[in-house]
Short mmCIF file of C-alpha atoms in Angstrom, two decimals:
data_model
loop_
_atom_site.label_atom_id
_atom_site.label_comp_id
_atom_site.label_asym_id
_atom_site.label_seq_id
_atom_site.Cartn_x
_atom_site.Cartn_y
_atom_site.Cartn_z
CA MET K 1 -129.96 27.14 -182.96
CA THR K 2 -127.64 24.17 -183.55
CA PHE K 3 -128.53 21.69 -186.39
CA HIS K 4 -126.75 18.43 -186.81
CA TYR K 5 -127.24 16.34 -189.92
CA LEU K 6 -126.86 12.69 -189.18
CA GLU K 7 -124.86 10.41 -191.64
CA SER K 8 -124.56 7.12 -189.60
CA ALA K 9 -126.89 5.24 -187.26
CA ASP K 10 -124.00 4.65 -185.08
CA ASP K 11 -123.53 8.29 -184.28
CA PRO K 12 -123.06 8.39 -180.43
CA ARG K 13 -124.70 11.76 -180.07
CA VAL K 14 -128.15 10.10 -180.64
CA SER K 15 -127.78 7.22 -178.30
CA ASP K 16 -130.94 8.46 -176.46
CA TYR K 17 -132.94 7.30 -179.50
CA THR K 18 -131.58 3.88 -180.19
CA THR K 19 -133.63 0.71 -179.81
CA LEU K 20 -136.78 2.46 -178.80
CA THR K 21 -138.83 -0.57 -179.58
CA ASP K 22 -136.89 -2.73 -176.96
CA VAL K 23 -139.52 -2.32 -174.16
CA HIS K 24 -137.50 -4.22 -171.39
CA LEU K 25 -134.26 -2.22 -172.19
CA ARG K 26 -136.06 1.21 -172.17
CA LYS K 27 -137.92 0.54 -169.05
CA LEU K 28 -134.68 0.04 -167.25
CA ARG K 29 -132.53 2.53 -169.07
CA GLU K 30 -134.72 5.70 -169.23
CA PRO K 31 -135.36 6.15 -165.50
CA ALA K 32 -131.79 5.26 -164.54
CA GLU K 33 -130.59 8.00 -167.07
CA GLY K 34 -133.21 10.47 -165.86
CA MET K 35 -134.76 10.88 -169.28
CA TYR K 36 -137.80 10.02 -171.34
CA ILE K 37 -138.84 10.32 -175.07
CA ALA K 38 -141.62 12.57 -176.19
CA GLU K 39 -143.01 11.28 -179.51
CA SER K 40 -144.98 13.60 -181.86
CA SER K 41 -144.97 17.34 -182.25
CA ARG K 42 -148.05 17.64 -180.11
CA VAL K 43 -146.70 15.59 -177.22
CA LEU K 44 -143.48 17.46 -177.48
CA ARG K 45 -145.13 20.73 -177.24
CA ARG K 46 -147.22 19.60 -174.20
CA ALA K 47 -144.16 18.38 -172.51
CA LEU K 48 -142.42 21.80 -173.08
CA ALA K 49 -145.62 23.65 -171.90
CA ALA K 50 -145.47 21.73 -168.60
CA GLY K 51 -142.00 22.92 -167.96
CA HIS K 52 -140.03 19.95 -168.89
CA GLN K 53 -136.50 20.48 -170.24
CA PRO K 54 -135.30 18.94 -173.52
CA ARG K 55 -131.97 17.08 -173.90
CA SER K 56 -132.10 17.19 -177.72
CA PHE K 57 -134.53 17.11 -180.78
CA PHE K 58 -134.59 14.39 -183.37
CA LEU K 59 -136.62 14.62 -186.67
CA ALA K 60 -136.62 14.61 -190.21
CA GLU K 61 -135.87 17.62 -192.35
CA LYS K 62 -139.47 18.16 -193.43
CA TRP K 63 -140.61 19.03 -189.94
CA LEU K 64 -138.05 21.82 -189.36
CA GLU K 65 -140.33 24.58 -190.16
CA ASP K 66 -143.16 23.33 -188.30
CA LEU K 67 -141.12 23.38 -185.11
CA ARG K 68 -138.88 26.34 -185.69
CA ASP K 69 -140.49 28.27 -182.87
CA VAL K 70 -139.63 25.49 -180.43
CA PHE K 71 -135.99 25.46 -181.58
CA GLU K 72 -135.72 29.19 -181.24
CA ALA K 73 -137.02 28.99 -177.74
CA HIS K 74 -134.29 26.41 -176.86
CA PRO K 75 -131.23 27.72 -178.84
CA ASP K 76 -128.75 25.58 -176.84
CA VAL K 77 -130.39 22.25 -177.28
CA PRO K 78 -129.06 20.26 -180.23
CA VAL K 79 -131.36 19.40 -183.18
CA PHE K 80 -130.48 16.15 -184.88
CA ILE K 81 -131.85 15.74 -188.51
CA GLY K 82 -131.70 12.81 -190.58
CA ARG K 83 -133.26 11.02 -193.62
CA ALA K 84 -136.36 8.86 -192.76
CA ALA K 85 -134.61 5.52 -193.50
CA LEU K 86 -131.69 6.54 -191.18
CA LEU K 87 -134.02 7.63 -188.37
CA GLU K 88 -135.85 4.34 -188.72
CA GLU K 89 -132.63 2.42 -188.48
CA ILE K 90 -131.65 4.30 -185.17
CA THR K 91 -134.97 4.07 -183.47
CA GLY K 92 -136.27 0.69 -184.81
CA PHE K 93 -139.56 2.11 -186.33
CA HIS K 94 -140.84 4.61 -188.94
CA LEU K 95 -141.35 8.06 -187.49
CA HIS K 96 -144.55 9.57 -188.95
CA ARG K 97 -145.70 11.77 -186.17
CA GLY K 98 -143.34 14.64 -186.61
CA ALA K 99 -140.49 15.18 -184.44
CA MET K 100 -139.19 13.43 -181.14
CA ALA K 101 -137.34 14.83 -178.24
CA ALA K 102 -135.26 13.30 -175.45
CA MET K 103 -136.48 15.03 -172.26
CA HIS K 104 -135.10 15.36 -168.78
CA ARG K 105 -137.35 13.64 -166.24
CA PRO K 106 -138.90 16.14 -163.75
CA ALA K 107 -138.04 15.63 -160.14
CA PRO K 108 -140.50 13.48 -158.25
CA VAL K 109 -143.26 15.27 -156.24
CA PRO K 110 -143.22 14.44 -152.62
CA LEU K 111 -146.21 12.37 -151.65
CA THR K 112 -147.54 14.68 -148.93
CA GLU K 113 -147.26 17.56 -151.37
CA LEU K 114 -149.13 15.60 -153.99
CA LEU K 115 -152.03 14.75 -151.62
CA ALA K 116 -152.19 18.14 -149.79
CA THR K 117 -155.08 19.64 -151.85
CA ALA K 118 -156.35 16.37 -153.66
CA GLN K 119 -159.85 15.04 -153.38
CA ARG K 120 -159.73 12.26 -155.91
CA VAL K 121 -156.62 10.09 -156.37
CA ALA K 122 -156.18 7.01 -158.65
CA VAL K 123 -153.79 4.28 -157.56
CA LEU K 124 -152.46 1.82 -160.12
CA GLU K 125 -151.52 -1.59 -158.92
CA ASP K 126 -148.97 -3.42 -161.17
CA ILE K 127 -150.70 -2.28 -164.50
CA VAL K 128 -147.88 -3.20 -166.88
CA ASP K 129 -149.53 -2.48 -170.26
CA HIS K 130 -148.34 1.01 -171.20
CA THR K 131 -151.32 1.53 -173.42
CA ASN K 132 -153.62 1.02 -170.43
CA VAL K 133 -151.46 3.39 -168.31
CA GLY K 134 -151.64 6.20 -170.82
CA ALA K 135 -155.42 5.73 -171.38
CA ILE K 136 -155.96 5.86 -167.61
CA PHE K 137 -153.88 9.16 -167.35
CA ARG K 138 -155.97 10.58 -170.22
CA SER K 139 -159.20 9.92 -168.36
CA ALA K 140 -157.83 11.11 -165.09
CA ALA K 141 -156.89 14.42 -166.66
CA ALA K 142 -160.29 14.78 -168.40
CA LEU K 143 -162.43 13.74 -165.42
CA GLY K 144 -161.08 15.55 -162.55
CA VAL K 145 -158.66 13.14 -160.78
CA ASP K 146 -156.10 15.29 -158.95
CA ALA K 147 -153.25 12.80 -158.70
CA VAL K 148 -152.15 9.35 -159.76
CA LEU K 149 -150.05 6.93 -157.68
CA VAL K 150 -148.30 3.99 -159.35
CA SER K 151 -147.08 0.81 -157.48
CA PRO K 152 -143.42 -0.13 -157.69
CA ARG K 153 -144.18 -2.73 -160.48
CA CYS K 154 -146.52 -0.54 -162.43
CA GLY K 155 -145.59 0.54 -166.00
CA ASP K 156 -143.72 3.87 -166.41
CA PRO K 157 -146.12 6.74 -167.09
CA LEU K 158 -143.31 8.43 -169.05
CA TYR K 159 -142.55 5.44 -171.26
CA ARG K 160 -142.95 6.57 -174.96
CA ARG K 161 -146.28 4.46 -175.53
CA SER K 162 -147.78 5.80 -172.38
CA VAL K 163 -147.04 9.31 -173.11
CA ARG K 164 -148.32 9.02 -176.74
CA VAL K 165 -151.61 7.30 -175.76
CA SER K 166 -152.29 9.86 -173.01
CA MET K 167 -151.73 12.65 -175.62
CA GLY K 168 -149.37 14.19 -173.33
CA THR K 169 -151.86 14.40 -170.43
CA VAL K 170 -149.31 12.56 -168.25
CA PHE K 171 -147.72 16.02 -167.92
CA GLN K 172 -150.82 17.57 -166.51
CA VAL K 173 -151.79 15.07 -163.82
CA PRO K 174 -149.28 15.02 -160.91
CA TRP K 175 -148.11 11.45 -160.20
CA SER K 176 -145.68 9.58 -157.96
CA ARG K 177 -144.37 6.12 -157.73
CA LEU K 178 -144.98 4.44 -154.27
CA GLU K 179 -142.06 2.56 -152.74
CA SER K 180 -143.89 0.05 -150.27
CA TRP K 181 -146.82 -1.82 -151.61
CA PRO K 182 -149.58 -2.13 -150.43
CA GLY K 183 -148.18 -0.59 -147.20
CA ASP K 184 -148.21 2.92 -148.61
CA LEU K 185 -151.97 2.85 -148.69
CA GLU K 186 -151.71 3.58 -145.02
CA LEU K 187 -150.29 6.98 -146.04
CA LEU K 188 -153.39 7.77 -147.87
CA LYS K 189 -155.61 6.84 -144.90
CA GLU K 190 -153.42 9.13 -142.66
CA GLN K 191 -154.17 11.93 -145.06
CA GLY K 192 -157.95 11.41 -144.66
CA PHE K 193 -158.62 9.32 -147.77
CA THR K 194 -161.13 6.57 -148.00
CA VAL K 195 -159.40 3.86 -150.14
CA ALA K 196 -161.62 1.89 -152.45
CA ALA K 197 -160.67 -1.10 -154.69
CA MET K 198 -162.26 -1.51 -158.14
CA GLU K 199 -162.76 -5.27 -157.68
CA LEU K 200 -165.52 -7.83 -158.03
CA THR K 201 -165.79 -9.06 -154.50
CA ASP K 202 -168.60 -10.57 -152.74
CA ASP K 203 -169.06 -7.42 -150.62
CA ALA K 204 -168.42 -4.95 -153.28
CA LEU K 205 -170.63 -1.96 -153.29
CA ASP K 206 -172.28 -0.70 -156.58
CA LEU K 207 -170.63 2.27 -158.07
CA ASP K 208 -173.68 4.50 -157.90
CA GLU K 209 -174.02 3.60 -154.13
CA VAL K 210 -170.42 4.91 -153.41
CA ALA K 211 -171.04 7.92 -155.63
CA ALA K 212 -174.08 8.95 -153.63
CA ARG K 213 -171.92 9.03 -150.46
CA ASN K 214 -169.85 11.86 -152.11
CA ILE K 215 -166.90 10.83 -150.09
CA PRO K 216 -164.76 14.05 -149.39
CA LYS K 217 -161.34 12.42 -150.16
CA LEU K 218 -161.37 9.15 -152.12
CA ALA K 219 -158.52 7.09 -153.52
CA LEU K 220 -159.47 4.48 -156.09
CA VAL K 221 -157.21 1.49 -156.65
CA LEU K 222 -157.27 -0.13 -159.99
CA GLY K 223 -155.86 -3.74 -160.32
CA THR K 224 -153.43 -5.22 -162.90
CA GLU K 225 -154.87 -6.69 -166.20
CA GLY K 226 -155.94 -10.31 -165.91
CA ALA K 227 -155.11 -11.35 -162.44
CA GLY K 228 -156.82 -8.37 -160.75
CA MET K 229 -156.16 -7.05 -157.42
CA SER K 230 -153.74 -8.89 -154.98
CA PRO K 231 -155.31 -10.38 -151.69
CA GLU K 232 -152.89 -8.16 -149.81
CA THR K 233 -154.24 -5.01 -151.35
CA LEU K 234 -157.84 -6.02 -150.90
CA ALA K 235 -157.14 -6.57 -147.26
CA ALA K 236 -155.61 -3.07 -146.93
CA VAL K 237 -158.48 -1.05 -148.56
CA ASP K 238 -161.60 0.27 -146.84
CA ILE K 239 -164.21 -0.76 -149.38
CA ALA K 240 -164.56 -2.52 -152.61
CA VAL K 241 -166.65 -1.11 -155.51
CA LYS K 242 -167.96 -2.66 -158.77
CA ILE K 243 -169.59 -1.33 -161.97
CA PRO K 244 -172.94 -3.17 -162.34
CA MET K 245 -172.96 -4.96 -165.69
CA ARG K 246 -175.55 -6.90 -167.86
CA ALA K 247 -175.58 -10.73 -167.67
CA GLY K 248 -172.73 -12.30 -169.69
CA VAL K 249 -170.19 -9.66 -169.17
CA ASP K 250 -168.03 -9.82 -166.12
CA SER K 251 -165.48 -7.01 -166.52
CA LEU K 252 -164.29 -3.95 -168.58
CA ASN K 253 -160.85 -3.22 -169.66
CA VAL K 254 -159.10 -1.50 -166.88
CA ALA K 255 -158.70 1.81 -168.79
CA ALA K 256 -162.48 1.78 -169.77
CA ALA K 257 -163.41 0.91 -166.22
CA SER K 258 -161.32 3.77 -164.92
CA ALA K 259 -163.17 6.36 -167.03
CA VAL K 260 -166.51 5.24 -165.96
CA ALA K 261 -165.38 5.26 -162.18
CA PHE K 262 -163.63 8.64 -162.52
CA TRP K 263 -166.69 10.39 -163.72
CA GLU K 264 -169.20 8.61 -161.41
CA LEU K 265 -167.09 9.21 -158.26
CA ARG K 266 -166.24 12.81 -159.03
CA PRO K 267 -166.95 15.27 -156.26
CA ARG K 268 -170.53 16.40 -156.66
CA ASP K 269 -169.53 20.00 -156.40
CA TRP K 270 -167.31 19.48 -159.51
CA CYS K 271 -169.38 20.08 -162.64
CA PRO K 272 -167.36 21.70 -165.50
CA PHE K 273 -170.10 21.12 -168.05
CA VAL K 274 -173.82 21.67 -168.54
CA ALA K 275 -175.93 20.09 -171.23
CA VAL K 276 -177.75 22.42 -173.64
CA PRO K 277 -180.52 20.88 -175.78
CA THR K 278 -180.09 21.34 -179.60
CA PHE K 279 -183.57 21.14 -180.92
CA GLY K 280 -184.41 17.62 -179.87
CA TYR K 281 -181.59 15.62 -181.31
CA ASP K 282 -178.29 15.79 -179.47
CA CYS K 283 -176.97 17.76 -176.47
CA LEU K 284 -174.26 20.32 -176.63
CA LEU K 285 -171.78 20.31 -173.78
CA VAL K 286 -170.83 23.72 -172.60
CA ARG K 287 -168.09 24.42 -170.08
CA THR K 288 -169.39 26.53 -167.15
CA LEU K 289 -167.30 29.40 -165.87
CA ASN K 290 -167.02 30.15 -162.21
#
């Protein structure tokens, strides 16, 4: 193991970690340099478990023992250690979730490979809030979505906030960035997918009506915050679907809507839990084993 104790915020060896709070800069820089930041010990471990390779580790000394097994497993990766105030000066915020790591971005998965065995796909159109992106990935991982596709202008799933909000589930769900939008929706149709837009249109079908069809291969498009889905995208999809709501409420946050839709539109042969009564009060969810 190679430990480096930092003395200056200007140390060029930790340039991966500078100005982490500058969203515009990091959105441009990280994909261009083929890296991303994993923040917190839990997220870091999930990234490594997914097979991602670290460039370096970055932490306060008090976290050394907690991650010693990680460092021993990657003896050639430098470990940068500093005082809390110095680390905050470098990154722009106080580190209170343990260690960080600069990680190499994995190679993109070809779209045809991504879709080969998928039944449920989420497609994100221009969702720019990284909190929403991360929350959608967390729901996708939990509720049986096989892949996520993001439009060219969508937020980066591997941006630090997205990764953190997803609790590292962005490493579990295969994803790819589309190049032509909304033209690439035709690629989904060619692979046998019905493409549905989550949008309040005049002809939108209720969610339970679409769920009852149990469509074998379904791609669900979620629109950007505020403006909703573009007219070009609505013209390209097969159907529109909506979540019925009580009077006075016209929409849900896109991340909340995604969780409702992912669960309701799951393949009906996918049922990982059964409900077990617990003496009349609550239900205990138990995972079934096949």
